[in-house]
mmCIF file of C-alpha atoms in Angstrom:
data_model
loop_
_atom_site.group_PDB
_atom_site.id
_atom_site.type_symbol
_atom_site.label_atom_id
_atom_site.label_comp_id
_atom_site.label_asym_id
_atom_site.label_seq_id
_atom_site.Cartn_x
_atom_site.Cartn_y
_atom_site.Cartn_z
ATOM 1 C CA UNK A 1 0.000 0.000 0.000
ATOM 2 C CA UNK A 2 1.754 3.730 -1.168
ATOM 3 C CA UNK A 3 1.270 5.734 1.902
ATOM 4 C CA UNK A 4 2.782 8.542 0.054
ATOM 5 C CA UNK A 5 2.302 9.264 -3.816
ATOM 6 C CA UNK A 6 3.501 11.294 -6.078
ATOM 7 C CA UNK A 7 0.805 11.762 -8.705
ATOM 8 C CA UNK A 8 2.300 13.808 -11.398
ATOM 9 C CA UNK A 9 5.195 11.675 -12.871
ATOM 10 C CA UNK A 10 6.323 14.894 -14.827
ATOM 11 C CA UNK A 11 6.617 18.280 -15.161
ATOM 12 C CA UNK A 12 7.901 21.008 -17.488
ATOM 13 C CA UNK A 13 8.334 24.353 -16.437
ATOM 14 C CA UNK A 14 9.666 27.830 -17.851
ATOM 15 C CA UNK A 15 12.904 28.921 -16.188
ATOM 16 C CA UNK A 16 11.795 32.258 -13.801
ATOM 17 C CA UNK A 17 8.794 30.850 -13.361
ATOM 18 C CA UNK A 18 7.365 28.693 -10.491
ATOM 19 C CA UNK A 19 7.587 24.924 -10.033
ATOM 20 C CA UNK A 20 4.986 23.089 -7.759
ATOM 21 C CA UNK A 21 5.186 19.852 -6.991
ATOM 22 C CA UNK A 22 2.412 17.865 -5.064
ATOM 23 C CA UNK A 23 2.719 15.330 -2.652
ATOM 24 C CA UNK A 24 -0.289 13.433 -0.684
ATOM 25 C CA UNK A 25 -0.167 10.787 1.561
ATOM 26 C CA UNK A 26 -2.420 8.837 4.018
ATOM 27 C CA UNK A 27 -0.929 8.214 7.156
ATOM 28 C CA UNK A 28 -2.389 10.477 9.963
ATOM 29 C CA UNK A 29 0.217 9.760 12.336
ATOM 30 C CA UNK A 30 3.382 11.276 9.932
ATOM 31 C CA UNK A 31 4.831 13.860 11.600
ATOM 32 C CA UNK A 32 7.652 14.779 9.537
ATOM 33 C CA UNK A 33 8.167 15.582 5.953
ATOM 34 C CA UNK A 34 11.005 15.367 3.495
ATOM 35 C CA UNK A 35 11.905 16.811 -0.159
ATOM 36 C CA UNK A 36 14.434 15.538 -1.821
ATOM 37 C CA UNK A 37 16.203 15.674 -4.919
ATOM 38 C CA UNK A 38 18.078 13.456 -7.109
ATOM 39 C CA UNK A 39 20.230 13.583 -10.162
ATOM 40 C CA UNK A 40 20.760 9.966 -12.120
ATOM 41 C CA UNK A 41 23.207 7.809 -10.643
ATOM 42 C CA UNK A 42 23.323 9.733 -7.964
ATOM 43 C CA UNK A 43 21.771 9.319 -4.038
ATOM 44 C CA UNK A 44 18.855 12.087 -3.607
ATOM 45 C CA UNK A 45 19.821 15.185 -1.857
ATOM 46 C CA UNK A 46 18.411 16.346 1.039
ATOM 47 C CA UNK A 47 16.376 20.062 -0.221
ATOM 48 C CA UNK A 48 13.748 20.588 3.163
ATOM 49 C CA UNK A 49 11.330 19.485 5.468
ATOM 50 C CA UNK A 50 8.635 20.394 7.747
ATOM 51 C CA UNK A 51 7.379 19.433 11.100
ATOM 52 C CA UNK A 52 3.438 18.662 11.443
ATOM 53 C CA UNK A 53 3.318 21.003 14.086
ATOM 54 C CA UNK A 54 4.122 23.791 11.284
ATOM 55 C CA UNK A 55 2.362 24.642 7.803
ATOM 56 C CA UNK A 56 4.956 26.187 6.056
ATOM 57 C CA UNK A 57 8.921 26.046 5.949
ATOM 58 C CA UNK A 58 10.847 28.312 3.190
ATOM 59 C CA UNK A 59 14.549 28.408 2.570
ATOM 60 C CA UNK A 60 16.057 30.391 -0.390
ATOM 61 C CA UNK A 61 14.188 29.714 -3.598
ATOM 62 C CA UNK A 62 12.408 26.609 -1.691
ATOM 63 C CA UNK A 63 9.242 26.556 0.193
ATOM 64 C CA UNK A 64 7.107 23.961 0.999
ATOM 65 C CA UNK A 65 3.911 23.864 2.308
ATOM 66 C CA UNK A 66 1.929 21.436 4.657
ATOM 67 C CA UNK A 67 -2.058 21.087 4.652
ATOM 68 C CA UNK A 68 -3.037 18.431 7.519
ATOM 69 C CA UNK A 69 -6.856 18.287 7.174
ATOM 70 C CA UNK A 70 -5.964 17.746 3.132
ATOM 71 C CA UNK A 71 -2.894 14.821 3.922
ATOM 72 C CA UNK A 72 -1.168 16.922 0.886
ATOM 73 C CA UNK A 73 2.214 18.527 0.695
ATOM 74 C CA UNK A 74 3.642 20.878 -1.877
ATOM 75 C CA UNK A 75 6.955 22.007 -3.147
ATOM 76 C CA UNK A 76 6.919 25.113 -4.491
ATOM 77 C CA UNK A 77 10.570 26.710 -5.880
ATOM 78 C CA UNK A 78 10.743 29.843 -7.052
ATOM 79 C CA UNK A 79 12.187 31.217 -9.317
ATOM 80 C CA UNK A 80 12.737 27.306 -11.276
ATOM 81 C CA UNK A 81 16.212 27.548 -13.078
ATOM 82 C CA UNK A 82 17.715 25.025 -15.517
ATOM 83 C CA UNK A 83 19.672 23.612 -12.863
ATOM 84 C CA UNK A 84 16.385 22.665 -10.652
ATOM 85 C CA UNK A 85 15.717 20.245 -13.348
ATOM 86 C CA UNK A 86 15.862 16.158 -11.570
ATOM 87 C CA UNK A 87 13.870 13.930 -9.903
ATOM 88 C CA UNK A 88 12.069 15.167 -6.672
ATOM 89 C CA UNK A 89 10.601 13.091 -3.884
ATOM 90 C CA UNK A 90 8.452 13.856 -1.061
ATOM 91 C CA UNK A 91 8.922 11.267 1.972
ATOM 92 C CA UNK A 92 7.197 10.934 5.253
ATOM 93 C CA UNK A 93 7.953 9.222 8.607
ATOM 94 C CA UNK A 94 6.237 8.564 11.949
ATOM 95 C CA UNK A 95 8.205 8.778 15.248
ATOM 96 C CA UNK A 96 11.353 8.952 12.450
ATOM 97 C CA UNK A 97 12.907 5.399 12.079
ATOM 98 C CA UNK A 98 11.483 4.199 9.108
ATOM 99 C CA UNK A 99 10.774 6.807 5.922
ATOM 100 C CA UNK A 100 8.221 6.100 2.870
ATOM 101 C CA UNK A 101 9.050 8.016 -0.545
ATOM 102 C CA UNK A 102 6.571 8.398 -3.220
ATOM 103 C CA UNK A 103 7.481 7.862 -6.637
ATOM 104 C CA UNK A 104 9.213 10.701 -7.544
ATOM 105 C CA UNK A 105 8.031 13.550 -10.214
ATOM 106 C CA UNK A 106 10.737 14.308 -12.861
ATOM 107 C CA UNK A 107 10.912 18.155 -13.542
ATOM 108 C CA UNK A 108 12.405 19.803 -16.566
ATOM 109 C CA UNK A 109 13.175 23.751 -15.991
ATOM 110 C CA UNK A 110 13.172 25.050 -19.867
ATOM 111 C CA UNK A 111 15.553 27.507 -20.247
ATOM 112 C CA UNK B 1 30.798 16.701 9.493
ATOM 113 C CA UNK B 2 29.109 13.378 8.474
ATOM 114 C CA UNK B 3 29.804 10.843 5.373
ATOM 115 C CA UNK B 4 28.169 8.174 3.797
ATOM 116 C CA UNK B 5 30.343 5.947 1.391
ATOM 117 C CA UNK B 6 29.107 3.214 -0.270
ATOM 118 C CA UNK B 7 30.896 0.590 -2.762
ATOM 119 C CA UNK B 8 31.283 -0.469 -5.155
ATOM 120 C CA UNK B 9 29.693 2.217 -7.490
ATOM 121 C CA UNK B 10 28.770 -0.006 -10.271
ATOM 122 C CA UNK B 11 28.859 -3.830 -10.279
ATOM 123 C CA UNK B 12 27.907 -5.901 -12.994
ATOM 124 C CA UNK B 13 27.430 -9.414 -12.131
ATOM 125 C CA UNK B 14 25.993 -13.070 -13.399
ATOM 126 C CA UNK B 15 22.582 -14.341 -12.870
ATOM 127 C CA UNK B 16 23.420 -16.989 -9.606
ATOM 128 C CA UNK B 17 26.599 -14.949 -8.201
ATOM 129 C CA UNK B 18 26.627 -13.521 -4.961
ATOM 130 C CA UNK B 19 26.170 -9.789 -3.700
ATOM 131 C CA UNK B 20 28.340 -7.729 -1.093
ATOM 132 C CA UNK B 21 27.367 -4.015 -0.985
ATOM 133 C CA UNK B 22 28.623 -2.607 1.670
ATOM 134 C CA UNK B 23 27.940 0.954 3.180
ATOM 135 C CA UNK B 24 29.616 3.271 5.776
ATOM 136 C CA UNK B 25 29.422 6.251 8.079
ATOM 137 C CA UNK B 26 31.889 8.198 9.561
ATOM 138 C CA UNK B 27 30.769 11.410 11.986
ATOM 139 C CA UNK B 28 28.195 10.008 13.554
ATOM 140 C CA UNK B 29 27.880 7.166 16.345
ATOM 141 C CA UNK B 30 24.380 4.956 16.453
ATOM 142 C CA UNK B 31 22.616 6.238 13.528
ATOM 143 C CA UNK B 32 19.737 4.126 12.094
ATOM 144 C CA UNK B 33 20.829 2.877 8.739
ATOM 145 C CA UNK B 34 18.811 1.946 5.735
ATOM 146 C CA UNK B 35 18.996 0.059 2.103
ATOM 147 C CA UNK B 36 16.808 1.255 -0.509
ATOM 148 C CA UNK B 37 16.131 -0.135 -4.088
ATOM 149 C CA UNK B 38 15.528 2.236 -7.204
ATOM 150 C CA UNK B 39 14.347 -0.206 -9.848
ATOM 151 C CA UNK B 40 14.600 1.860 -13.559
ATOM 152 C CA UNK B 41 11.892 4.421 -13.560
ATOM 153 C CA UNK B 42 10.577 3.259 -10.019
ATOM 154 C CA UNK B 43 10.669 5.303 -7.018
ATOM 155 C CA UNK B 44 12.627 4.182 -3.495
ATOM 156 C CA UNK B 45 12.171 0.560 -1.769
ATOM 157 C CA UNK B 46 13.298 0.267 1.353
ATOM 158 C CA UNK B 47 14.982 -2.971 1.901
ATOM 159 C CA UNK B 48 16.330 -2.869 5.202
ATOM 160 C CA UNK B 49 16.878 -0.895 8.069
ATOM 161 C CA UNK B 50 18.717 -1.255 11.204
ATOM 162 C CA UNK B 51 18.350 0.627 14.647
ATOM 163 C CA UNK B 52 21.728 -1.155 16.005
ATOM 164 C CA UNK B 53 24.535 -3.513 15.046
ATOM 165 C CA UNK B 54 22.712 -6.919 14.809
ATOM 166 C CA UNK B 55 19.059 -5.113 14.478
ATOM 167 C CA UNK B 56 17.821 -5.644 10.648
ATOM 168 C CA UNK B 57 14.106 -5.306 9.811
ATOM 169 C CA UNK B 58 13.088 -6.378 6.514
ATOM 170 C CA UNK B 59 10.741 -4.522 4.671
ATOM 171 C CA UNK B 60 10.354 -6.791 1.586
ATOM 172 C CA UNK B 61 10.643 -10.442 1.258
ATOM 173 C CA UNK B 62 12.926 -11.283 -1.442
ATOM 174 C CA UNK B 63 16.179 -12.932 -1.952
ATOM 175 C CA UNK B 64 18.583 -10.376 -0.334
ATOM 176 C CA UNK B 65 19.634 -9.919 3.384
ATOM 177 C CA UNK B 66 21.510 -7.834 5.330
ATOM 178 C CA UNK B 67 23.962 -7.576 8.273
ATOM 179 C CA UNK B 68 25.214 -4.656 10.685
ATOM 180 C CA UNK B 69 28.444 -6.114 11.799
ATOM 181 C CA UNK B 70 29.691 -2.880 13.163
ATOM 182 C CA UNK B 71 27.792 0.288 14.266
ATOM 183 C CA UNK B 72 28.760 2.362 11.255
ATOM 184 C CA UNK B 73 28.969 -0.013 9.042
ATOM 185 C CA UNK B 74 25.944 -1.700 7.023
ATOM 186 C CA UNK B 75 26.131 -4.467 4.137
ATOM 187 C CA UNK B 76 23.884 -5.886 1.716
ATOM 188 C CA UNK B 77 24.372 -9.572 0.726
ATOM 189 C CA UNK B 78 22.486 -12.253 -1.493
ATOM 190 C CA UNK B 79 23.719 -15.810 -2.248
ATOM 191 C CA UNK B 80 22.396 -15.966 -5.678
ATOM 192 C CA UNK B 81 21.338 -12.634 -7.484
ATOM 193 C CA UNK B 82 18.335 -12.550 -9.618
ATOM 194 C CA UNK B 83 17.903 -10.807 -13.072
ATOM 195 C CA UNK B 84 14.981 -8.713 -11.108
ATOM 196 C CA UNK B 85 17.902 -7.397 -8.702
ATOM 197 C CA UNK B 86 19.522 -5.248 -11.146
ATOM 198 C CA UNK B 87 18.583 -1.887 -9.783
ATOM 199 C CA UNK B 88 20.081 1.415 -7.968
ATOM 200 C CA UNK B 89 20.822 0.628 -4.541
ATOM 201 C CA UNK B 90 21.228 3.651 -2.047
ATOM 202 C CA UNK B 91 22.347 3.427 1.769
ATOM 203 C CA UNK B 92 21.380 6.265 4.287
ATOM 204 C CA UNK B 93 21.751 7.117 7.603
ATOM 205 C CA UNK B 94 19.804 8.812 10.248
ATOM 206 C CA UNK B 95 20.750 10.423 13.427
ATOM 207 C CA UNK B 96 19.294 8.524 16.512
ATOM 208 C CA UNK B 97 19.179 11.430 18.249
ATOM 209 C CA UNK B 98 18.267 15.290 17.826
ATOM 210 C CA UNK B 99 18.112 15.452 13.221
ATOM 211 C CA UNK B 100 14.773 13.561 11.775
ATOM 212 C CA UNK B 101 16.574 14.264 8.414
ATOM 213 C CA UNK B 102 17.418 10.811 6.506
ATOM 214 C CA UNK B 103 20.923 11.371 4.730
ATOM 215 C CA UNK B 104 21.662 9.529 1.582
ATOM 216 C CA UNK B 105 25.136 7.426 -0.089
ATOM 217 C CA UNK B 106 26.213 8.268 -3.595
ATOM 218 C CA UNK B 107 24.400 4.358 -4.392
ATOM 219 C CA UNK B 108 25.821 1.519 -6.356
ATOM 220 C CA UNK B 109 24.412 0.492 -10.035
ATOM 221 C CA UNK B 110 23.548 -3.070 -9.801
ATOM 222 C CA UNK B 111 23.416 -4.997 -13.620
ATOM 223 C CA UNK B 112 22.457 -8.501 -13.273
ATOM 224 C CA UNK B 113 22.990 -10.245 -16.642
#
C-alpha cells in the first residue's frame, strides 16, 4: 500500500517561473516531511522538510507547504532555473525510524 | 561533518553470483541505517533498516539480506542474485538522536545479466 504518492510523474516548467510539486499521503500519524532531490546515478539530496506542528517552511528559492486536514504537501521553488531540473521526492515518517518516498516527479526547468 | 560511502559504485554481475554491498558512516555514532532499491523508472524501496549492530528489519521479502556487523557499518548480501535485482541501490543514515533528516550514499548500479 503507497502511503505517500507522487501523482504527477512529470513536469515542465519555464525557467523564472514557479515549479509546484504535489505530494499526498495517508498516514495520519506522519509527523515529519522530506523533499528531496536526485540527479541519475546519484543518491537524492536532502532540499527541506517540515514538522506537522508547522504549515509552512521556506529556505532560499524553496518553500514547501503542509495542509493536515488535506494529507497533501507541496513544493513550491521559485524562481525554477535550468539547474532545478531532476527527480524530486516527497517522503514521510512517523516517530522517524522508518521513511516512505513516493514515486518521484521528474521536472524539466526550460531555459 | 558526516559521510556516507558506499561501494562499489557499479557492479555488474551473473545471474546466480553472490552480492556484497557494503555501506559506511563516519561522523556520527548509532545512527539508524537503511537500504533502498531504485528499480529503472521506479521510485525508493526500502529494503532494510537497522536501529543497532545486529538489528535488521526487513521490509520486503525477497532474496537479499543484510547484516550490521559494526555500528557504522551496514552491508547488503544475497547468495544468488536474480535478473529482477539489477537496480540502484542507495544506503542512508539517520541520526538517533536530535536530526529527523534521513541522509543519503552516492548508491551503487547493480546490472544482473
Amino acid at each position: 500500500d503507497q502511503q505517500v504518492k507522487q501523482n504527477s510523474p512529470s513536469l515542465s516548467v519555464q525557467e523564472g517561473r514557479i515549479s509546484i510539486l504535489n505530494c499526498d499521503y495517508t498516514n495520519s500519524m506522519f509527523d515529519y516531511f522530506l523533499w528531496y532531490k536526485k540527479y541519475p546515478a546519484e543518491g537524492p539530496t536532502f532540499l527541506i522538510s517540515i514538522s506537522s506542528i508547522k504549515d509552512k517552511n521556506e529556505d532560499g528559492r524553496f518553500t514547501v507547504f503542509l495542509n493536515k486536514s488535506a494529507k497533501h504537501l507541496s513544493l513550491h521553488i521559485v524562481p525554477s532555473q535550468p539547474g532545478d531540473s531532476a527527480v524530486y521526492f516527497c517522503a514521510a515518517s512517523a516517530f522517524g525510524n522508518q521513511f516512505y518516498f513516493g514515486t518521484g516527479t521528474s521536472l524539466t526547468v526550460i531555459p | 561533518s558526516q559521510t556516507i560511502h558506499q561501494w562499489p559504485a557499479t557492479l555488474v554481475q551473473p545471474v546466480g553470483s553472490p552480492l556484497s554491498l557494503e555501506c559506511t558512516v563516519e561522523g556520527t555514532s548509532n545512527p539508524n541505517l537503511y537500504w533502498y532499491r531504485q528499480a529503472a523508472g521506479r521510485g525508493l524501496q526500502l529494503l532494510f533498516y537497522s536501529v543497532g549492530i545486529g538489528q535488521i528489519s526487513s521490509e520486503v521479502p525477497q532474496n537479499l539480506s543484510a547484516s550490521r556487523p559494526q555500528d557504522r557499518q551496514f552491508i547488503l548480501s544475497s547468495k544468488k542474485l536474480l535478473l529482477s535485482d539489477s537496480g540502484f541501490y542507495l544506503c542512508a543514515w539517520k541520526s538517533r538522536t536530535s536530526d529527523k533528516t534521513q541522509y543519503f550514499g552516492p548508491g551503487t548500479r547493480l546490472l544482473v545479466l
